[in-house]
Structures are given as C-alpha cells and as structure tokens.
Amino acid sequence: NAGVTQTPKFQVLKTGQSMTLQCAQDMNHNSMYWYRQDPGMGLRLIYYSASEGTTDKGEVPNGYNVSRLNKREFSLRLESAAPSQTSVYFCASSELRTETYNEQFFGPGTRLTVL
Amino acid sequence: GQQVMQIPQYQHVQEGEDFTTYCNSSTTLSNIQWYKQRPGGHPVFLIQLVKSGEVKKQKRLTFQFGEAKKNSSLHITATQTTDVGTYFCAGGGYNKLIFGAGTRLAVHP
C-alpha cells in the first residue's frame, strides 16, 4: 500500500497563477484533510472532508477551495496564488473507528513557493 | 476558538540527556495525540491518550495526559541522535485535530 500520496512534490508559482494540489489515499479512509505548515506555526487545518461528498472549512480556508472527488481523492486548489501562500502543504487521512480515535496518516507534502 | 500551546519551541540536548515537551489546551480535550516529524519529512503518529491521568510508555518515551484532560507531556529518557525532529501534540475533536506549534529537538552526539 502506498498510503497517502501527493503531487506535485515541489512547485513554484508566480503571484496570480492558479494550481491544484492532488492527494490520494488507498487505505479506504472516510476522512481527509489539508494542512499547511509554516515555520514555528505547526500544522494549520485548511479544509477537511469528513466523508465522501462533504467538505468543511478549517482554521485558514481563505484563498483555497477543495474537491472531494471520490473516497480516495481530495484536491486543494489555489485560484490566485499569493506570496502568503508559500508553505508546505500536507494531505492526511483517517478512519474514525470510534468517536475519539482518529489517528491521521500524512502524505509526503508539497513544497510551494509563490513569487 | 480552541488553542493548543506547546513549550518549549526548541531544545537542544547532549546525547544521553532527558527531554520533555509540554502541551496545554484552552479547553478540555476528548483525546490528545502525539506526532513526530523528522527534518524534511512528514508527521508520523506516535500515540493517542484518551483517559484522564493516562500514562503510556513506548520504550524510552513516556506520554502523560493530565487529570483535567487539558494538558499533556512527552518525556524522552536518555536521548539518542535518532530522536532528532519536531514533536507535535494535537488535541482531538471528532472530525479534526488542533495541532500545537511543535517542539524541535536537536541532539548533539
């Protein structure tokens, strides 16, 4: 099993350009998440999808959109990239086995630079 | 909104010394999780604590969840160079986690 995969690994954009970050998981998990990681700020939740067909905003959703394409895939789109969106983006998935157990599995990340 | 604070931000130790990182939440948590991220890598799940006052051990790592379920700690005994990385705590809700900013551990041989 590949676990959680993300593409691309690296990307450089100019201000105003758009792009989509792709994420897929092969663990049959219901829930998927997008985080951004900035130095000294830990992981901040952008959007999440508790199950196929649903998406919800996280802590920092402005400037992003998401699509839960099917149970396996969850994409993150930047419509008009800004330098403030320079960050490392992680996708994660989890299976809600009980109300309190939600271990998350992370992909390798996408390192995005916006010039 | 809910916040999870983690201290210290950074610690460097000599190999063989002990290390502790602390996590505090502004609200009561249903659970607390700990993750480790190696330099250049992605977060990897270490453990989850659910019960008030719970203590769990993994070899040299000891995890504690406070009685009020608002704080937690991770203690590493006799650090090794393989312990290098950033340790994150994350407070659990049903569908999502709130991560602390992490403690970066450097171990000097």
PDB file of C-alpha atoms in Angstrom:
ATOM      1  CA  ASN A   1       0.000   0.000   0.000  1.00  0.00           C
ATOM      2  CA  ALA A   2       1.244   3.459  -0.908  1.00  0.00           C
ATOM      3  CA  GLY A   3      -0.674   5.134   1.954  1.00  0.00           C
ATOM      4  CA  VAL A   4      -1.221   8.835   1.208  1.00  0.00           C
ATOM      5  CA  THR A   5       0.327  10.219  -1.971  1.00  0.00           C
ATOM      6  CA  GLN A   6       0.600  13.858  -3.027  1.00  0.00           C
ATOM      7  CA  THR A   7       1.523  15.530  -6.289  1.00  0.00           C
ATOM      8  CA  PRO A   8       3.496  17.542  -7.097  1.00  0.00           C
ATOM      9  CA  LYS A   9       6.360  17.381  -4.584  1.00  0.00           C
ATOM     10  CA  PHE A  10       7.595  20.873  -5.435  1.00  0.00           C
ATOM     11  CA  GLN A  11       6.011  23.820  -7.230  1.00  0.00           C
ATOM     12  CA  VAL A  12       6.959  27.414  -7.936  1.00  0.00           C
ATOM     13  CA  LEU A  13       4.189  29.811  -8.964  1.00  0.00           C
ATOM     14  CA  LYS A  14       4.005  33.469  -9.832  1.00  0.00           C
ATOM     15  CA  THR A  15       1.550  35.687  -7.988  1.00  0.00           C
ATOM     16  CA  GLY A  16      -1.903  35.333  -9.520  1.00  0.00           C
ATOM     17  CA  GLN A  17      -1.356  31.902 -11.048  1.00  0.00           C
ATOM     18  CA  SER A  18      -3.625  29.027 -10.160  1.00  0.00           C
ATOM     19  CA  MET A  19      -2.886  25.406  -9.422  1.00  0.00           C
ATOM     20  CA  THR A  20      -4.358  22.260  -7.928  1.00  0.00           C
ATOM     21  CA  LEU A  21      -2.626  20.029  -5.402  1.00  0.00           C
ATOM     22  CA  GLN A  22      -3.608  16.406  -5.676  1.00  0.00           C
ATOM     23  CA  CYS A  23      -3.954  13.893  -2.849  1.00  0.00           C
ATOM     24  CA  ALA A  24      -4.981  10.240  -2.881  1.00  0.00           C
ATOM     25  CA  GLN A  25      -5.157   7.525  -0.225  1.00  0.00           C
ATOM     26  CA  ASP A  26      -5.502   3.791  -0.619  1.00  0.00           C
ATOM     27  CA  MET A  27      -6.468   2.917   2.960  1.00  0.00           C
ATOM     28  CA  ASN A  28     -10.232   3.229   2.386  1.00  0.00           C
ATOM     29  CA  HIS A  29     -10.413   6.062   4.919  1.00  0.00           C
ATOM     30  CA  ASN A  30     -13.529   8.186   5.138  1.00  0.00           C
ATOM     31  CA  SER A  31     -11.909  11.414   6.320  1.00  0.00           C
ATOM     32  CA  MET A  32      -9.312  13.521   4.534  1.00  0.00           C
ATOM     33  CA  TYR A  33      -7.586  16.779   5.454  1.00  0.00           C
ATOM     34  CA  TRP A  34      -5.442  19.552   4.023  1.00  0.00           C
ATOM     35  CA  TYR A  35      -2.928  21.358   6.246  1.00  0.00           C
ATOM     36  CA  ARG A  36      -0.335  23.993   5.693  1.00  0.00           C
ATOM     37  CA  GLN A  37       2.872  24.139   7.688  1.00  0.00           C
ATOM     38  CA  ASP A  38       4.801  27.366   8.197  1.00  0.00           C
ATOM     39  CA  PRO A  39       7.956  27.711  10.303  1.00  0.00           C
ATOM     40  CA  GLY A  40       7.149  27.961  14.002  1.00  0.00           C
ATOM     41  CA  MET A  41       3.406  27.614  13.463  1.00  0.00           C
ATOM     42  CA  GLY A  42       2.814  23.920  13.423  1.00  0.00           C
ATOM     43  CA  LEU A  43       0.121  22.471  11.204  1.00  0.00           C
ATOM     44  CA  ARG A  44      -2.933  24.545  10.436  1.00  0.00           C
ATOM     45  CA  LEU A  45      -6.053  22.953   9.014  1.00  0.00           C
ATOM     46  CA  ILE A  46      -7.229  24.462   5.736  1.00  0.00           C
ATOM     47  CA  TYR A  47     -10.176  22.242   4.817  1.00  0.00           C
ATOM     48  CA  TYR A  48     -11.340  18.782   5.666  1.00  0.00           C
ATOM     49  CA  SER A  49     -13.758  16.214   4.355  1.00  0.00           C
ATOM     50  CA  ALA A  50     -15.340  14.003   6.999  1.00  0.00           C
ATOM     51  CA  SER A  51     -16.749  11.689   4.373  1.00  0.00           C
ATOM     52  CA  GLU A  52     -17.221  11.446   0.628  1.00  0.00           C
ATOM     53  CA  GLY A  53     -19.468  14.238  -0.560  1.00  0.00           C
ATOM     54  CA  THR A  54     -18.835  16.621   2.333  1.00  0.00           C
ATOM     55  CA  THR A  55     -16.263  19.352   2.898  1.00  0.00           C
ATOM     56  CA  ASP A  56     -15.827  21.853   5.709  1.00  0.00           C
ATOM     57  CA  LYS A  57     -13.627  24.826   6.426  1.00  0.00           C
ATOM     58  CA  GLY A  58     -10.784  24.564   8.853  1.00  0.00           C
ATOM     59  CA  GLU A  59      -8.765  27.243  10.576  1.00  0.00           C
ATOM     60  CA  VAL A  60      -7.322  29.004   7.476  1.00  0.00           C
ATOM     61  CA  PRO A  61      -9.600  28.425   4.426  1.00  0.00           C
ATOM     62  CA  ASN A  62      -9.329  31.837   2.726  1.00  0.00           C
ATOM     63  CA  GLY A  63      -7.780  31.665  -0.726  1.00  0.00           C
ATOM     64  CA  TYR A  64      -8.369  27.933  -1.131  1.00  0.00           C
ATOM     65  CA  ASN A  65     -11.015  25.609  -2.482  1.00  0.00           C
ATOM     66  CA  VAL A  66     -11.289  21.838  -2.208  1.00  0.00           C
ATOM     67  CA  SER A  67     -12.944  18.983  -4.019  1.00  0.00           C
ATOM     68  CA  ARG A  68     -13.591  15.512  -2.638  1.00  0.00           C
ATOM     69  CA  LEU A  69     -13.588  13.773  -5.998  1.00  0.00           C
ATOM     70  CA  ASN A  70     -14.346  10.317  -4.596  1.00  0.00           C
ATOM     71  CA  LYS A  71     -13.469   8.369  -1.465  1.00  0.00           C
ATOM     72  CA  ARG A  72      -9.803   8.135  -2.477  1.00  0.00           C
ATOM     73  CA  GLU A  73      -9.065  11.645  -3.722  1.00  0.00           C
ATOM     74  CA  PHE A  74      -9.150  15.106  -2.169  1.00  0.00           C
ATOM     75  CA  SER A  75      -7.732  18.058  -4.094  1.00  0.00           C
ATOM     76  CA  LEU A  76      -6.784  21.572  -2.975  1.00  0.00           C
ATOM     77  CA  ARG A  77      -6.993  24.482  -5.403  1.00  0.00           C
ATOM     78  CA  LEU A  78      -5.366  27.890  -5.230  1.00  0.00           C
ATOM     79  CA  GLU A  79      -7.295  30.125  -7.620  1.00  0.00           C
ATOM     80  CA  SER A  80      -4.980  33.140  -7.482  1.00  0.00           C
ATOM     81  CA  ALA A  81      -1.769  32.378  -5.640  1.00  0.00           C
ATOM     82  CA  ALA A  82      -0.270  34.959  -3.275  1.00  0.00           C
ATOM     83  CA  PRO A  83       3.195  35.056  -1.645  1.00  0.00           C
ATOM     84  CA  SER A  84       1.492  34.475   1.730  1.00  0.00           C
ATOM     85  CA  GLN A  85       0.557  31.015   0.460  1.00  0.00           C
ATOM     86  CA  THR A  86       4.187  29.970   0.271  1.00  0.00           C
ATOM     87  CA  SER A  87       4.233  26.966   2.554  1.00  0.00           C
ATOM     88  CA  VAL A  88       4.475  23.197   2.830  1.00  0.00           C
ATOM     89  CA  TYR A  89       1.103  21.553   2.232  1.00  0.00           C
ATOM     90  CA  PHE A  90       0.250  18.202   3.772  1.00  0.00           C
ATOM     91  CA  CYS A  91      -2.680  15.970   2.991  1.00  0.00           C
ATOM     92  CA  ALA A  92      -3.808  13.464   5.609  1.00  0.00           C
ATOM     93  CA  SER A  93      -6.464  10.814   6.025  1.00  0.00           C
ATOM     94  CA  SER A  94      -8.049   8.995   8.931  1.00  0.00           C
ATOM     95  CA  GLU A  95     -10.622   6.410   9.769  1.00  0.00           C
ATOM     96  CA  LEU A  96     -12.999   7.284  12.567  1.00  0.00           C
ATOM     97  CA  ARG A  97     -13.059   3.928  14.353  1.00  0.00           C
ATOM     98  CA  THR A  98     -14.657   5.404  17.463  1.00  0.00           C
ATOM     99  CA  GLU A  99     -15.816   8.834  18.478  1.00  0.00           C
ATOM    100  CA  THR A 100     -12.424   9.638  19.975  1.00  0.00           C
ATOM    101  CA  TYR A 101      -9.960   7.649  17.890  1.00  0.00           C
ATOM    102  CA  ASN A 102      -8.804   9.467  14.770  1.00  0.00           C
ATOM    103  CA  GLU A 103      -5.129   8.789  14.076  1.00  0.00           C
ATOM    104  CA  GLN A 104      -4.112  10.667  10.953  1.00  0.00           C
ATOM    105  CA  PHE A 105      -1.806   9.412   8.216  1.00  0.00           C
ATOM    106  CA  PHE A 106       0.107  12.095   6.335  1.00  0.00           C
ATOM    107  CA  GLY A 107       1.381  12.321   2.797  1.00  0.00           C
ATOM    108  CA  PRO A 108       4.945  13.431   1.973  1.00  0.00           C
ATOM    109  CA  GLY A 109       3.940  17.058   1.380  1.00  0.00           C
ATOM    110  CA  THR A 110       4.081  19.628  -1.427  1.00  0.00           C
ATOM    111  CA  ARG A 111       6.572  22.468  -1.087  1.00  0.00           C
ATOM    112  CA  LEU A 112       5.014  25.508  -2.743  1.00  0.00           C
ATOM    113  CA  THR A 113       6.747  28.816  -3.397  1.00  0.00           C
ATOM    114  CA  VAL A 114       4.814  31.812  -4.690  1.00  0.00           C
ATOM    115  CA  LEU A 115       6.957  34.576  -6.133  1.00  0.00           C
TER     116      LEU A 115
ATOM    117  CA  GLY B   1     -11.574  29.005  19.340  1.00  0.00           C
ATOM    118  CA  GLN B   2      -9.711  26.075  20.796  1.00  0.00           C
ATOM    119  CA  GLN B   3      -5.956  26.564  21.091  1.00  0.00           C
ATOM    120  CA  VAL B   4      -3.184  24.121  21.852  1.00  0.00           C
ATOM    121  CA  MET B   5       0.030  25.617  23.182  1.00  0.00           C
ATOM    122  CA  GLN B   6       3.286  23.720  23.228  1.00  0.00           C
ATOM    123  CA  ILE B   7       6.558  24.509  25.014  1.00  0.00           C
ATOM    124  CA  PRO B   8       9.436  24.802  24.571  1.00  0.00           C
ATOM    125  CA  GLN B   9       9.677  25.784  20.899  1.00  0.00           C
ATOM    126  CA  TYR B  10      13.178  24.454  20.618  1.00  0.00           C
ATOM    127  CA  GLN B  11      15.521  22.385  22.757  1.00  0.00           C
ATOM    128  CA  HIS B  12      18.948  21.016  22.183  1.00  0.00           C
ATOM    129  CA  VAL B  13      20.422  18.348  24.408  1.00  0.00           C
ATOM    130  CA  GLN B  14      23.532  16.240  24.625  1.00  0.00           C
ATOM    131  CA  GLU B  15      23.012  12.639  23.670  1.00  0.00           C
ATOM    132  CA  GLY B  16      22.027  10.724  26.782  1.00  0.00           C
ATOM    133  CA  GLU B  17      20.210  13.623  28.437  1.00  0.00           C
ATOM    134  CA  ASP B  18      16.465  13.569  29.019  1.00  0.00           C
ATOM    135  CA  PHE B  19      13.945  15.728  27.150  1.00  0.00           C
ATOM    136  CA  THR B  20      10.390  16.847  27.931  1.00  0.00           C
ATOM    137  CA  THR B  21       7.853  18.786  25.897  1.00  0.00           C
ATOM    138  CA  TYR B  22       4.597  20.125  27.320  1.00  0.00           C
ATOM    139  CA  CYS B  23       1.231  20.723  25.742  1.00  0.00           C
ATOM    140  CA  ASN B  24      -1.625  22.830  27.134  1.00  0.00           C
ATOM    141  CA  SER B  25      -5.120  23.332  25.794  1.00  0.00           C
ATOM    142  CA  SER B  26      -7.509  26.197  26.436  1.00  0.00           C
ATOM    143  CA  THR B  27     -10.380  23.689  26.618  1.00  0.00           C
ATOM    144  CA  THR B  28     -10.939  20.116  27.769  1.00  0.00           C
ATOM    145  CA  LEU B  29      -9.831  17.623  25.146  1.00  0.00           C
ATOM    146  CA  SER B  30     -11.538  14.396  24.148  1.00  0.00           C
ATOM    147  CA  ASN B  31      -8.120  12.965  23.377  1.00  0.00           C
ATOM    148  CA  ILE B  32      -4.528  14.034  22.780  1.00  0.00           C
ATOM    149  CA  GLN B  33      -2.277  12.691  20.071  1.00  0.00           C
ATOM    150  CA  TRP B  34       1.457  12.984  19.599  1.00  0.00           C
ATOM    151  CA  TYR B  35       3.271  13.057  16.263  1.00  0.00           C
ATOM    152  CA  LYS B  36       6.930  13.139  15.279  1.00  0.00           C
ATOM    153  CA  GLN B  37       8.268  14.856  12.166  1.00  0.00           C
ATOM    154  CA  ARG B  38      11.824  14.176  11.073  1.00  0.00           C
ATOM    155  CA  PRO B  39      13.625  17.033   9.273  1.00  0.00           C
ATOM    156  CA  GLY B  40      12.295  17.250   5.713  1.00  0.00           C
ATOM    157  CA  GLY B  41       9.675  14.603   6.435  1.00  0.00           C
ATOM    158  CA  HIS B  42       6.021  14.385   7.264  1.00  0.00           C
ATOM    159  CA  PRO B  43       4.303  13.961  10.658  1.00  0.00           C
ATOM    160  CA  VAL B  44       4.052  10.388  11.860  1.00  0.00           C
ATOM    161  CA  PHE B  45       1.611   9.292  14.542  1.00  0.00           C
ATOM    162  CA  LEU B  46       3.201   8.165  17.816  1.00  0.00           C
ATOM    163  CA  ILE B  47       0.358   7.618  20.257  1.00  0.00           C
ATOM    164  CA  GLN B  48      -3.081   8.659  21.443  1.00  0.00           C
ATOM    165  CA  LEU B  49      -4.229   9.222  25.027  1.00  0.00           C
ATOM    166  CA  VAL B  50      -7.906   9.254  25.879  1.00  0.00           C
ATOM    167  CA  LYS B  51      -8.400   8.764  29.617  1.00  0.00           C
ATOM    168  CA  SER B  52      -7.872  11.336  32.366  1.00  0.00           C
ATOM    169  CA  GLY B  53      -4.491  10.757  34.047  1.00  0.00           C
ATOM    170  CA  GLU B  54      -3.454   8.187  31.446  1.00  0.00           C
ATOM    171  CA  VAL B  55       0.228   7.283  31.153  1.00  0.00           C
ATOM    172  CA  LYS B  56       1.644   5.269  28.260  1.00  0.00           C
ATOM    173  CA  LYS B  57       5.178   4.191  27.501  1.00  0.00           C
ATOM    174  CA  GLN B  58       6.922   3.331  24.267  1.00  0.00           C
ATOM    175  CA  LYS B  59      10.472   2.190  25.043  1.00  0.00           C
ATOM    176  CA  ARG B  60      12.224   5.426  26.118  1.00  0.00           C
ATOM    177  CA  LEU B  61       9.172   7.640  25.512  1.00  0.00           C
ATOM    178  CA  THR B  62       6.606   8.333  28.248  1.00  0.00           C
ATOM    179  CA  PHE B  63       3.349  10.117  27.464  1.00  0.00           C
ATOM    180  CA  GLN B  64       1.006  11.585  30.065  1.00  0.00           C
ATOM    181  CA  PHE B  65      -2.492  13.055  29.875  1.00  0.00           C
ATOM    182  CA  GLY B  66      -3.474  15.408  32.679  1.00  0.00           C
ATOM    183  CA  GLU B  67      -6.243  14.719  35.148  1.00  0.00           C
ATOM    184  CA  ALA B  68      -8.305  17.607  33.784  1.00  0.00           C
ATOM    185  CA  LYS B  69      -7.626  16.482  30.182  1.00  0.00           C
ATOM    186  CA  LYS B  70      -6.247  19.924  29.333  1.00  0.00           C
ATOM    187  CA  ASN B  71      -2.538  19.173  29.328  1.00  0.00           C
ATOM    188  CA  SER B  72      -0.117  16.505  28.266  1.00  0.00           C
ATOM    189  CA  SER B  73       3.598  15.798  28.204  1.00  0.00           C
ATOM    190  CA  LEU B  74       6.095  13.703  26.303  1.00  0.00           C
ATOM    191  CA  HIS B  75       9.293  12.672  28.092  1.00  0.00           C
ATOM    192  CA  ILE B  76      12.223  11.001  26.370  1.00  0.00           C
ATOM    193  CA  THR B  77      14.757   9.262  28.588  1.00  0.00           C
ATOM    194  CA  ALA B  78      18.389   9.150  27.504  1.00  0.00           C
ATOM    195  CA  THR B  79      18.001  10.809  24.112  1.00  0.00           C
ATOM    196  CA  GLN B  80      19.660   9.376  21.032  1.00  0.00           C
ATOM    197  CA  THR B  81      20.514  11.035  17.732  1.00  0.00           C
ATOM    198  CA  THR B  82      17.605   9.159  16.178  1.00  0.00           C
ATOM    199  CA  ASP B  83      15.242  11.208  18.374  1.00  0.00           C
ATOM    200  CA  VAL B  84      16.003  14.362  16.365  1.00  0.00           C
ATOM    201  CA  GLY B  85      12.908  16.017  14.906  1.00  0.00           C
ATOM    202  CA  THR B  86       9.870  18.063  15.822  1.00  0.00           C
ATOM    203  CA  TYR B  87       7.308  16.669  18.230  1.00  0.00           C
ATOM    204  CA  PHE B  88       3.735  17.857  17.904  1.00  0.00           C
ATOM    205  CA  CYS B  89       0.810  17.392  20.210  1.00  0.00           C
ATOM    206  CA  ALA B  90      -2.671  17.575  18.745  1.00  0.00           C
ATOM    207  CA  GLY B  91      -5.961  17.947  20.548  1.00  0.00           C
ATOM    208  CA  GLY B  92      -8.700  15.746  19.216  1.00  0.00           C
ATOM    209  CA  GLY B  93     -12.205  16.522  18.234  1.00  0.00           C
ATOM    210  CA  TYR B  94     -14.478  14.088  16.458  1.00  0.00           C
ATOM    211  CA  ASN B  95     -13.515  15.078  12.941  1.00  0.00           C
ATOM    212  CA  LYS B  96     -10.381  17.119  13.276  1.00  0.00           C
ATOM    213  CA  LEU B  97      -7.267  17.874  15.265  1.00  0.00           C
ATOM    214  CA  ILE B  98      -5.820  21.139  16.538  1.00  0.00           C
ATOM    215  CA  PHE B  99      -2.032  20.976  16.445  1.00  0.00           C
ATOM    216  CA  GLY B 100       0.407  22.686  18.738  1.00  0.00           C
ATOM    217  CA  ALA B 101       3.300  24.596  17.151  1.00  0.00           C
ATOM    218  CA  GLY B 102       5.704  21.768  17.978  1.00  0.00           C
ATOM    219  CA  THR B 103       8.962  21.378  19.878  1.00  0.00           C
ATOM    220  CA  ARG B 104      12.072  20.970  17.766  1.00  0.00           C
ATOM    221  CA  LEU B 105      14.604  18.660  19.368  1.00  0.00           C
ATOM    222  CA  ALA B 106      18.274  18.713  18.455  1.00  0.00           C
ATOM    223  CA  VAL B 107      20.553  16.033  19.895  1.00  0.00           C
ATOM    224  CA  HIS B 108      24.301  16.575  19.928  1.00  0.00           C
ATOM    225  CA  PRO B 109      26.471  13.445  19.990  1.00  0.00           C
TER     226      PRO B 109
END
